[in-house]
Coordinates of C-alpha atoms in Angstrom, one line a residue:
M1 CA 30.4 -21.7 15.5
S2 CA 30.9 -18.1 16.3
K3 CA 28.7 -16.2 18.6
N4 CA 27.3 -14.1 15.8
G5 CA 26.6 -17.3 13.8
S6 CA 24.8 -18.9 16.7
S7 CA 22.7 -15.8 17.3
G8 CA 21.8 -15.7 13.6
C9 CA 20.8 -19.3 13.5
F10 CA 18.7 -18.9 16.6
C11 CA 16.9 -15.8 15.2
S12 CA 16.3 -17.5 11.9
G13 CA 14.8 -20.5 13.6
L14 CA 12.6 -18.4 15.9
A15 CA 11.5 -16.2 12.9
V16 CA 10.6 -19.3 10.9
F17 CA 8.6 -20.7 13.9
L18 CA 6.7 -17.4 14.4
F19 CA 6.1 -17.2 10.6
L20 CA 4.5 -20.7 10.6
L21 CA 2.3 -19.6 13.4
Y22 CA 1.5 -16.4 11.5
S23 CA 0.6 -18.3 8.4
A24 CA -1.4 -20.9 10.2
A25 CA -3.7 -18.2 11.3
G26 CA -5.0 -17.8 7.7
F27 CA -5.1 -21.4 6.7
G28 CA -5.6 -23.6 9.6
A29 CA -9.3 -22.8 10.0
P30 CA -12.3 -24.9 9.2
P31 CA -14.9 -23.8 6.6
A32 CA -16.8 -20.8 7.7
K33 CA -19.8 -21.0 9.9
A34 CA -22.1 -18.2 11.0
I35 CA -20.8 -16.8 14.3
H36 CA -23.1 -15.1 16.7
G37 CA -21.5 -12.1 18.4
D38 CA -21.8 -8.4 18.9
A39 CA -21.0 -6.1 16.0
A40 CA -18.3 -8.3 14.6
P41 CA -16.1 -6.5 12.1
Q42 CA -16.6 -7.6 8.5
A43 CA -13.0 -7.4 7.4
S44 CA -9.8 -5.6 7.7
G45 CA -7.1 -3.6 6.3
M46 CA -5.5 -1.4 3.8
D47 CA -8.1 -1.9 1.2
H48 CA -11.0 -1.9 3.8
D49 CA -12.2 -5.2 2.4
H50 CA -14.9 -7.0 4.4
G51 CA -15.3 -10.7 4.8
A52 CA -19.0 -10.1 5.4
M53 CA -21.4 -9.0 2.8
P54 CA -24.6 -6.9 3.3
M55 CA -27.2 -8.5 5.6
D56 CA -29.6 -9.0 2.8
M57 CA -27.4 -11.7 1.3
D58 CA -28.9 -14.2 3.8
M59 CA -32.3 -12.8 4.3
D60 CA -33.9 -15.9 5.9
H61 CA -31.2 -16.3 8.4
D62 CA -31.0 -12.6 9.3
H63 CA -34.8 -12.4 9.6
E64 CA -34.6 -15.3 12.1
A65 CA -31.9 -13.5 14.0
M66 CA -34.0 -10.3 14.1
K67 CA -36.9 -12.3 15.6
K68 CA -34.7 -13.6 18.3
G69 CA -33.8 -10.0 19.1
D70 CA -30.1 -10.3 18.2
A71 CA -29.4 -6.7 17.6
D72 CA -26.1 -7.3 16.0
H73 CA -27.0 -10.2 13.7
E74 CA -24.6 -12.8 12.5
H75 CA -21.5 -12.6 10.3
A76 CA -23.0 -12.9 6.9
H77 CA -20.1 -15.0 5.7
A78 CA -22.2 -16.2 2.8
G79 CA -20.9 -13.1 1.2
H80 CA -17.6 -14.8 0.6
A81 CA -19.3 -16.9 -2.0
H82 CA -20.8 -13.9 -3.7
G83 CA -18.9 -13.1 -6.8
A84 CA -16.2 -15.7 -5.9
M85 CA -13.8 -16.4 -8.7
T86 CA -11.7 -19.5 -8.1
P87 CA -9.0 -20.5 -10.6
A88 CA -8.8 -24.1 -11.7
A89 CA -6.8 -26.5 -9.4
P90 CA -4.2 -27.4 -12.0
V91 CA -3.5 -23.7 -12.6
V92 CA -3.1 -23.1 -8.8
W93 CA -0.7 -26.0 -8.3
S94 CA 1.3 -25.3 -11.4
L95 CA 1.9 -21.7 -10.2
L96 CA 2.6 -22.8 -6.7
L97 CA 5.3 -25.1 -8.0
A98 CA 6.6 -22.4 -10.3
S99 CA 6.7 -20.0 -7.3
L100 CA 8.9 -22.5 -5.4
A101 CA 11.1 -23.0 -8.4
I102 CA 11.5 -19.2 -8.9
A103 CA 12.3 -18.8 -5.2
G104 CA 15.0 -21.5 -5.4
G105 CA 16.4 -20.0 -8.6
L106 CA 16.7 -16.6 -6.9
I107 CA 18.6 -18.0 -4.0
W108 CA 21.0 -19.8 -6.3
S109 CA 21.3 -16.6 -8.3
A110 CA 22.1 -14.6 -5.2
R111 CA 25.0 -16.9 -4.4
R112 CA 26.4 -16.5 -7.9
A113 CA 25.8 -12.7 -8.0
L114 CA 27.6 -12.1 -4.7
R115 CA 30.6 -13.9 -6.0
R116 CA 30.9 -11.4 -8.9
S117 CA 31.7 -7.8 -8.8
P118 CA 28.7 -5.5 -9.0
P119 CA 27.7 -4.4 -12.5
V120 CA 29.0 -1.0 -13.7
E121 CA 26.6 1.4 -15.2
S122 CA 27.4 1.6 -18.8
M123 CA 25.4 4.8 -19.5
A124 CA 23.6 7.6 -17.7
R125 CA 20.0 7.1 -17.0
A126 CA 17.6 8.8 -19.4
N127 CA 16.1 12.1 -18.6
V128 CA 12.4 12.0 -19.4
L129 CA 12.3 15.8 -19.7
D130 CA 14.6 15.6 -22.7
L131 CA 12.0 13.8 -24.7
P132 CA 10.7 16.3 -27.4
V133 CA 6.9 16.2 -26.7
I134 CA 6.7 14.6 -23.3
G135 CA 9.3 16.9 -21.8
K136 CA 7.4 20.0 -23.1
I137 CA 4.2 18.8 -21.7
L138 CA 5.6 17.9 -18.3
R139 CA 7.4 21.3 -18.0
S140 CA 4.2 23.2 -18.7
R141 CA 2.5 24.7 -15.6
R142 CA -0.8 23.8 -17.2
F143 CA -0.1 20.1 -17.0
L144 CA -1.1 19.8 -13.3
A145 CA -4.2 21.8 -14.0
F146 CA -5.1 19.4 -16.7
L147 CA -4.9 16.5 -14.2
I148 CA -6.5 18.4 -11.3
A149 CA -9.6 19.6 -13.1
P150 CA -11.1 16.1 -13.9
T151 CA -10.0 14.8 -10.5
M152 CA -11.9 17.5 -8.7
V153 CA -15.0 16.7 -10.8
V154 CA -14.9 13.1 -9.8
F155 CA -14.2 14.0 -6.2
L156 CA -17.2 16.3 -6.0
L157 CA -19.4 13.6 -7.7
I158 CA -18.3 11.0 -5.1
V159 CA -19.1 13.4 -2.3
L160 CA -22.5 14.4 -3.7
V161 CA -23.8 10.9 -4.5
G162 CA -22.3 9.6 -1.3
L163 CA -24.2 12.1 0.7
R164 CA -27.5 12.2 -1.2
G165 CA -27.6 8.9 -3.2
E166 CA -28.9 5.5 -2.4
Q167 CA -26.9 3.8 0.4
D168 CA -26.0 0.6 -1.3
T169 CA -22.9 -0.8 -3.0
G170 CA -24.1 0.2 -6.4
N171 CA -23.7 3.9 -5.5
P172 CA -21.0 5.5 -7.7
A173 CA -19.2 6.7 -4.5
I174 CA -18.4 3.1 -3.8
L175 CA -17.7 2.1 -7.4
L176 CA -15.4 5.0 -8.1
T177 CA -13.6 5.1 -4.8
W178 CA -13.0 1.5 -3.8
I179 CA -13.2 -0.4 -7.1
L180 CA -11.6 2.1 -9.5
W181 CA -9.5 4.7 -7.6
W182 CA -8.0 2.7 -4.8
P183 CA -6.7 -0.1 -7.0
A184 CA -5.7 2.3 -9.8
V185 CA -3.7 4.5 -7.5
I186 CA -1.6 1.5 -6.4
L187 CA -0.6 0.9 -10.0
T188 CA 0.8 4.3 -10.3
F189 CA 3.6 3.4 -7.8
F190 CA 4.9 0.9 -10.4
L191 CA 5.2 3.7 -13.0
A192 CA 5.6 7.1 -11.4
G193 CA 5.9 6.9 -7.7
R194 CA 3.5 9.0 -5.6
V195 CA 2.5 11.3 -8.6
W196 CA -1.1 10.9 -7.4
C197 CA -0.3 13.3 -4.5
S198 CA 0.5 16.1 -6.9
F199 CA -3.2 16.3 -8.0
C200 CA -5.0 14.9 -5.0
P201 CA -8.2 16.9 -4.4
S202 CA -7.7 17.2 -0.7
G203 CA -4.1 18.5 -1.0
Y204 CA -5.1 20.8 -3.9
L205 CA -7.9 22.4 -1.9
G206 CA -5.6 22.9 1.1
Q207 CA -3.1 24.6 -1.1
A208 CA -5.8 26.8 -2.7
A209 CA -7.0 27.8 0.8
Q210 CA -3.5 28.7 1.7
K211 CA -3.2 31.1 -1.1
I212 CA -6.3 33.0 0.3
F213 CA -5.1 33.1 3.9
S214 CA -2.6 31.3 6.1
L215 CA -0.5 32.1 9.2
R216 CA 2.3 30.1 7.5
L217 CA 3.8 29.0 10.7
R218 CA 6.9 26.8 10.7
V219 CA 6.1 23.1 11.1
P220 CA 6.8 21.9 14.8
G221 CA 9.5 19.3 15.2
M222 CA 7.1 16.9 16.8
L223 CA 5.4 16.4 13.5
K224 CA 8.5 15.6 11.5
N225 CA 8.4 11.8 11.9
M226 CA 6.5 8.8 10.5
W227 CA 4.8 7.9 13.8
W228 CA 1.9 10.4 13.2
R229 CA 1.2 8.9 9.7
L230 CA 1.6 5.4 10.9
G231 CA -0.7 5.8 13.8
L232 CA -3.4 7.6 11.7
F233 CA -3.0 5.0 8.9
L234 CA -3.6 2.1 11.4
A235 CA -6.5 4.0 13.0
L236 CA -8.1 4.8 9.7
T237 CA -7.9 1.3 8.4
W238 CA -9.3 0.0 11.8
V239 CA -12.2 2.5 11.8
T240 CA -12.9 1.9 8.1
T241 CA -13.2 -1.8 8.8
L242 CA -15.6 -1.5 11.7
C243 CA -17.7 1.1 9.9
A244 CA -17.6 -0.8 6.5
L245 CA -16.8 2.4 4.6
D246 CA -16.2 0.5 1.4
R247 CA -19.9 -0.5 1.4
W248 CA -21.3 2.7 2.9
P249 CA -21.5 5.7 0.4
L250 CA -22.2 8.2 3.2
G251 CA -19.2 7.1 5.2
T252 CA -17.0 7.2 2.1
A253 CA -18.1 10.7 1.4
W254 CA -17.4 11.9 4.9
L255 CA -14.0 10.2 4.7
G256 CA -13.1 12.4 1.7
L257 CA -14.5 15.5 3.3
G258 CA -12.6 14.7 6.6
L259 CA -9.3 14.4 4.8
T260 CA -9.9 17.6 2.9
L261 CA -10.9 19.5 6.1
G262 CA -7.6 18.3 7.7
A263 CA -5.6 19.5 4.7
I264 CA -7.3 22.9 4.7
T265 CA -6.9 23.3 8.4
L266 CA -3.2 22.7 8.4
A267 CA -2.7 24.7 5.3
V268 CA -4.1 27.9 6.9
V269 CA -2.0 27.4 10.0
F270 CA 1.3 26.0 8.7
E271 CA 3.4 26.7 5.6
K272 CA 3.4 24.7 2.5
R273 CA 1.7 21.2 2.3
T274 CA 2.3 20.3 5.9
F275 CA -0.7 17.9 6.0
C276 CA 0.5 16.0 2.9
R277 CA 4.1 15.8 4.0
Y278 CA 3.7 15.0 7.7
V279 CA 0.1 14.0 8.6
C280 CA -1.9 12.4 5.8
P281 CA -2.9 8.9 6.9
V282 CA -2.1 7.3 3.5
G283 CA 0.7 9.6 2.6
G284 CA 3.3 7.7 4.6
V285 CA 2.5 4.5 2.9
F286 CA 2.4 6.1 -0.5
G287 CA 5.9 7.5 0.2
L288 CA 7.3 4.1 1.0
Y289 CA 5.7 2.5 -2.0
S290 CA 7.1 5.3 -4.3
M291 CA 10.6 4.0 -3.6
A292 CA 9.9 1.1 -5.9
A293 CA 9.2 3.4 -8.8
P294 CA 11.4 3.6 -12.0
L295 CA 11.4 7.4 -11.9
R296 CA 12.8 10.0 -9.6
L297 CA 14.1 13.6 -9.6
A298 CA 17.8 14.0 -9.7
V299 CA 20.2 17.0 -9.9
K300 CA 22.4 17.0 -13.0
D301 CA 25.4 18.8 -11.4
K302 CA 25.4 19.3 -7.6
S303 CA 28.5 21.5 -7.7
L304 CA 26.4 24.0 -9.8
C305 CA 23.9 24.2 -7.0
G306 CA 26.6 25.1 -4.4
H307 CA 28.5 27.6 -6.4
A308 CA 26.3 29.2 -9.1
C309 CA 22.9 29.2 -7.4
S310 CA 22.4 31.3 -4.3
G311 CA 18.7 31.8 -4.4
K312 CA 17.7 28.0 -3.8
D313 CA 14.6 28.6 -5.9
C314 CA 13.9 24.8 -6.1
F315 CA 13.5 24.6 -2.3
E316 CA 11.4 27.7 -2.1
S317 CA 9.0 26.4 -4.8
C318 CA 8.7 22.9 -3.3
A319 CA 5.5 22.5 -1.3
W320 CA 6.9 19.3 0.2
F321 CA 9.9 20.8 2.0
Q322 CA 12.4 19.1 -0.3
F323 CA 15.8 20.4 -1.5
P324 CA 16.6 18.4 -4.7
P325 CA 20.5 18.4 -4.3
A326 CA 20.1 16.7 -0.9
M327 CA 17.5 14.1 -1.9
D328 CA 18.8 10.4 -1.8
R329 CA 15.3 8.9 -2.5
G330 CA 11.9 9.9 -3.9
A331 CA 9.7 9.0 -1.0
E332 CA 8.9 12.6 -0.1
C333 CA 8.6 13.8 -3.7
S334 CA 5.2 13.9 -5.6
L335 CA 6.9 14.6 -9.0
C336 CA 4.9 17.8 -9.3
L337 CA 8.0 19.3 -11.1
D338 CA 7.6 22.7 -9.5
C339 CA 11.3 22.6 -8.8
V340 CA 12.1 21.9 -12.4
R341 CA 10.1 24.9 -13.5
A342 CA 11.7 27.1 -10.9
C343 CA 15.3 26.1 -11.4
P344 CA 17.1 29.0 -13.3
K345 CA 20.0 26.7 -14.4
D346 CA 17.8 23.8 -15.8
N347 CA 19.8 21.6 -13.5
I348 CA 17.0 19.1 -12.4
A349 CA 16.2 16.0 -14.4
L350 CA 13.5 13.4 -14.2
R351 CA 15.6 10.3 -14.4
T352 CA 14.7 6.7 -15.1
Q353 CA 16.1 4.1 -12.8
A354 CA 15.8 0.4 -12.1
P355 CA 12.6 -0.4 -10.1
G356 CA 13.4 -0.5 -6.4
A357 CA 16.7 1.4 -6.9
D358 CA 15.8 3.8 -4.1
L359 CA 15.2 1.0 -1.7
A360 CA 18.7 -0.4 -2.4
S361 CA 20.8 2.8 -2.5
F362 CA 19.7 5.2 0.2
H363 CA 21.3 5.2 3.7
S364 CA 18.5 3.4 5.6
H365 CA 20.4 2.9 8.8
S366 CA 20.2 6.7 9.3
K367 CA 16.4 6.5 9.5
S368 CA 14.6 5.9 12.8
L369 CA 12.4 3.0 13.8
D370 CA 9.2 4.8 12.8
E371 CA 9.7 4.0 9.1
A372 CA 10.8 0.5 9.8
S373 CA 7.6 0.0 11.8
A374 CA 5.6 1.4 8.9
V375 CA 7.1 -1.1 6.5
A376 CA 6.3 -4.0 8.9
A377 CA 2.7 -2.6 9.2
V378 CA 2.4 -2.6 5.4
L379 CA 3.2 -6.3 5.2
G380 CA 1.0 -7.2 8.2
V381 CA -2.1 -5.1 7.1
A382 CA -1.8 -6.3 3.5
L383 CA -1.8 -9.9 4.6
L384 CA -4.6 -9.5 7.2
Q385 CA -6.9 -7.7 4.8
T386 CA -6.5 -10.7 2.3
A387 CA -6.9 -13.3 5.0
V388 CA -10.2 -12.0 6.3
M389 CA -11.8 -12.6 3.0
L390 CA -11.2 -16.3 3.0
H391 CA -13.8 -18.9 4.1
G392 CA -11.7 -20.0 7.0
W393 CA -11.5 -16.5 8.6
S394 CA -14.7 -16.8 10.7
G395 CA -13.6 -20.2 12.1
W396 CA -10.2 -18.9 12.9
E397 CA -11.6 -15.8 14.5
A398 CA -13.9 -17.9 16.6
K399 CA -11.1 -20.1 17.7
V400 CA -9.0 -17.1 18.8
G401 CA -12.1 -15.8 20.6
T402 CA -12.4 -19.0 22.5
W403 CA -8.8 -18.9 23.6
L404 CA -9.3 -15.3 24.8
H405 CA -12.8 -15.8 26.1
L406 CA -14.1 -13.2 23.8
A407 CA -17.1 -13.2 21.4
P408 CA -16.4 -12.2 17.8
G409 CA -16.8 -8.4 17.8
P410 CA -14.9 -5.1 17.8
T411 CA -12.8 -6.0 20.9
L412 CA -11.6 -9.3 19.4
Y413 CA -11.0 -7.8 16.1
T414 CA -9.0 -5.0 17.6
I415 CA -6.7 -7.5 19.3
V416 CA -6.2 -9.5 16.1
Y417 CA -5.7 -6.3 14.1
A418 CA -3.0 -5.0 16.5
G419 CA -1.3 -8.3 16.7
V420 CA -1.4 -9.6 13.2
G421 CA -1.3 -6.2 11.5
A422 CA 1.4 -4.5 13.4
V423 CA 3.1 -6.2 16.3
L424 CA 3.8 -9.7 14.9
P425 CA 5.1 -8.5 11.5
L426 CA 7.4 -6.0 13.2
L427 CA 8.8 -8.8 15.5
L428 CA 9.3 -11.2 12.5
L429 CA 11.1 -8.6 10.3
A430 CA 13.2 -7.6 13.3
L431 CA 14.3 -11.2 13.8
V432 CA 15.0 -11.8 10.1
S433 CA 16.9 -8.5 9.8
Y434 CA 19.0 -9.4 12.9
A435 CA 19.8 -12.9 11.6
S436 CA 21.0 -11.2 8.3
Q437 CA 23.2 -8.8 10.3
A438 CA 24.6 -11.5 12.6
Q439 CA 25.4 -13.8 9.6
G440 CA 27.1 -10.9 7.9
Q441 CA 29.0 -8.1 9.4
G442 CA 27.8 -8.7 12.9
G443 CA 27.8 -5.8 15.5
G444 CA 25.0 -3.4 16.0
G445 CA 21.8 -4.0 17.8
L446 CA 18.4 -5.2 16.8
G447 CA 17.3 -1.6 15.9
R448 CA 20.2 -1.0 13.5
A449 CA 19.6 -4.3 11.8
L450 CA 15.9 -3.6 11.3
R451 CA 16.6 -0.1 9.9
T452 CA 19.2 -1.5 7.5
Y453 CA 17.3 -4.5 6.1
V454 CA 13.6 -3.8 6.5
Y455 CA 13.3 -2.0 3.3
C456 CA 14.1 -5.2 1.4
F457 CA 10.7 -6.5 2.3
L458 CA 8.6 -3.5 1.1
P459 CA 8.2 -4.8 -2.4
L460 CA 6.4 -7.9 -0.9
G461 CA 3.7 -5.7 0.7
L462 CA 3.3 -3.6 -2.4
A463 CA 3.0 -6.6 -4.6
L464 CA 0.4 -8.3 -2.3
H465 CA -1.5 -4.9 -2.1
A466 CA -1.6 -4.7 -5.9
A467 CA -2.4 -8.3 -6.5
H468 CA -5.3 -8.3 -4.1
N469 CA -6.7 -5.1 -5.7
F470 CA -6.5 -6.7 -9.1
H471 CA -9.4 -8.9 -7.9
H472 CA -11.5 -5.8 -7.4
L473 CA -10.4 -3.7 -10.4
F474 CA -10.7 -6.5 -12.9
G475 CA -13.2 -8.7 -11.1
E476 CA -15.7 -6.0 -10.4
G477 CA -14.6 -3.1 -12.7
A478 CA -17.2 -4.0 -15.3
A479 CA -19.8 -2.8 -12.7
I480 CA -18.5 0.8 -12.7
W481 CA -20.1 1.9 -16.1
P482 CA -23.5 0.3 -15.5
G483 CA -23.5 1.9 -12.0
L484 CA -22.8 5.4 -13.4
K485 CA -25.5 5.0 -16.0
K486 CA -27.9 3.9 -13.3
A487 CA -27.0 6.9 -11.2
L488 CA -27.5 9.3 -14.2
A489 CA -30.8 7.6 -15.0
Q490 CA -31.9 8.1 -11.3
Y491 CA -30.5 11.6 -10.6
V492 CA -30.9 13.3 -14.0
G493 CA -34.0 11.6 -15.2
W494 CA -32.4 10.0 -18.3
T495 CA -34.3 6.7 -18.0
S496 CA -32.9 5.6 -21.4
L497 CA -29.5 5.3 -19.7
A498 CA -30.7 2.7 -17.2
P499 CA -28.6 -0.5 -17.6
P500 CA -30.2 -3.9 -18.1
P501 CA -30.4 -6.0 -14.9
E502 CA -27.9 -8.5 -16.1
A503 CA -24.7 -8.9 -14.0
A504 CA -21.6 -7.3 -15.4
A505 CA -19.1 -9.8 -16.7
S506 CA -15.8 -10.1 -14.8
A507 CA -12.3 -11.3 -15.7
A508 CA -11.6 -15.0 -16.3
P509 CA -10.5 -16.5 -12.9
D510 CA -7.5 -18.3 -14.4
L511 CA -6.3 -15.2 -16.2
L512 CA -6.8 -13.0 -13.2
F513 CA -4.9 -15.4 -10.9
L514 CA -2.1 -15.5 -13.4
L515 CA -1.9 -11.7 -13.3
Q516 CA -1.9 -11.7 -9.5
W517 CA 0.8 -14.4 -9.5
A518 CA 3.0 -12.5 -11.8
T519 CA 2.7 -9.4 -9.6
L520 CA 3.7 -11.4 -6.5
M521 CA 6.7 -12.8 -8.4
G522 CA 7.7 -9.2 -9.3
G523 CA 7.6 -8.3 -5.6
L524 CA 9.7 -11.4 -4.8
Y525 CA 12.3 -10.5 -7.6
L526 CA 12.5 -6.8 -6.3
T527 CA 13.2 -8.1 -2.8
Y528 CA 16.0 -10.3 -4.2
R529 CA 17.4 -7.3 -6.0
V530 CA 17.3 -5.0 -3.1
G531 CA 18.6 -7.6 -0.6
V532 CA 21.6 -8.5 -2.8
A533 CA 22.4 -4.8 -3.3
R534 CA 22.2 -4.0 0.4
V535 CA 24.3 -6.9 1.4
R536 CA 26.8 -6.2 -1.3
G537 CA 27.2 -2.7 0.0
N538 CA 28.5 -4.0 3.3
G539 CA 31.8 -5.1 1.6
L540 CA 31.6 -8.7 2.9
P541 CA 33.3 -11.8 1.5
P542 CA 31.0 -13.7 -0.9
E543 CA 30.2 -16.5 1.5
R544 CA 29.4 -14.3 4.4
A545 CA 27.4 -12.0 2.1
F546 CA 25.3 -15.0 0.9
R547 CA 24.7 -16.1 4.5
S548 CA 23.6 -12.5 5.3
V549 CA 21.1 -12.4 2.4
L550 CA 19.7 -15.9 2.9
P551 CA 17.3 -15.2 5.8
I552 CA 15.8 -12.3 3.8
L553 CA 15.2 -14.5 0.7
L554 CA 13.8 -17.4 2.8
F555 CA 11.3 -15.1 4.4
A556 CA 10.4 -13.5 1.2
A557 CA 9.9 -16.9 -0.5
A558 CA 7.6 -18.1 2.4
Y559 CA 5.6 -14.9 2.4
T560 CA 5.1 -15.0 -1.4
V561 CA 4.1 -18.6 -1.6
M562 CA 1.6 -18.1 1.2
N563 CA 0.1 -15.1 -0.7
V564 CA -0.2 -17.1 -3.8
F565 CA -2.1 -19.8 -1.9
M566 CA -4.4 -17.2 -0.3
L567 CA -5.2 -15.5 -3.6
S568 CA -6.2 -18.8 -5.1
A569 CA -9.1 -19.0 -2.6
P570 CA -12.6 -17.5 -3.2
M571 CA -12.6 -13.8 -2.3
A572 CA -15.5 -11.5 -1.5
H573 CA -16.5 -8.6 -3.8
R574 CA -16.9 -5.0 -2.7
H575 CA -19.9 -4.5 -5.0

């Protein structure tokens, strides 16, 4: 066996071993028990979900703890049972078997696909702006105002009721932010990339302040990387977890105000939307997710830009520092279409494309390790924030605390968060990527391998993120309207609006789980598509190309099947 082949087998074996350890963290724990400790975090992650519910869920137990003077109380893991929706066992096992069958089918399909020549595009992608009615609407400068106006109203409502309303999970600040907005904005990545950023209230207010006054300094080079956004994203999710912002209306309001203050501050100092492009804690993740979208801006004729357009109006009009002729992906584009309106030659189109096409086509090896680390963090944090909602989480956390001689609390959670959410997924993806490179073209170091192949795994994180949030959107979304009516009855005095005390109905568990499963399968399929396209681009012989993509598909299958299993377990509600 060649040296590269041996290295690839070793890395594959080590990656599988570490992955088994990684997955055992979520499933090897006994049923949850109440764990005494100091200020233990209630959950984790990208969605700020919390394994513990409010303390009044177990009043007798907490009352006893208060009598004993335990200032931090216990983990209220009884909250996991609150609102738990578990699909029927036959449905779970059927879909698990279907997942394995689909994974096997994709591996077989990859071998066949790499033996054939790549498909040739038979026709140009459609330009959405050419559609008679839709194109006219999108080109209108009033279109963004139409989107921004209601968004600003909802944002102001969230801030006001968060600051002045009752501090419970029925507050509209919680319902609108964590049950409606956060899940809904994830769905937009499947349709229109990071279009949300074009009418984000924080960014809009920053841009409005900039029109009044700004020093308009050039952005320093030290900000032009992903490390800032990745660090702020990890810090934000960590702080949000410890402070339980998704159950704390006041904290939710201050989070929105803090992001807005940051956007305004940088807008009055630097040019354009510096905060949105280089600093926003969620902007980096949104940009990565947007590469799975079926839409992106594209220049119709690049030669026209070079010879017949000297003003570069498209670049001057773009608040995101983008020059359309040089764009090879849509990660840094909010689809605000300002460049389309500014182009004097009508040379910019809004093209449809296959989902995930950006992930497969752009020159990823030219990127630095900051983006690769962010992709790994997406997979790790998405997995962790799901695992902490399972019944076995408290037992596993206690077991890790025993090994480290730490009681459950902020210190222990910080160690777990850093390890499972960032370090371990980066190590796993680096090993899998290196195995793919070693089995394929060989050459290059670990860093180049990671930069080349890590984007194949991004659809897995997006799919888990979306599937998890379907639990909140469809499982708890029915509580939004009654919550708003209750708030109006309380704040405006319209007592006739007060909803009845009955609990709002939620989606059927089997149907919800089927939707989550289908989303995970979509992520697995996109990973297959991107992986095959990237390996094919290396110009390898069919057998070497298949050996190169195999570690990617095996990891993707294991990650997906584990997520199917996790989502079948009872999960805590935010409301």
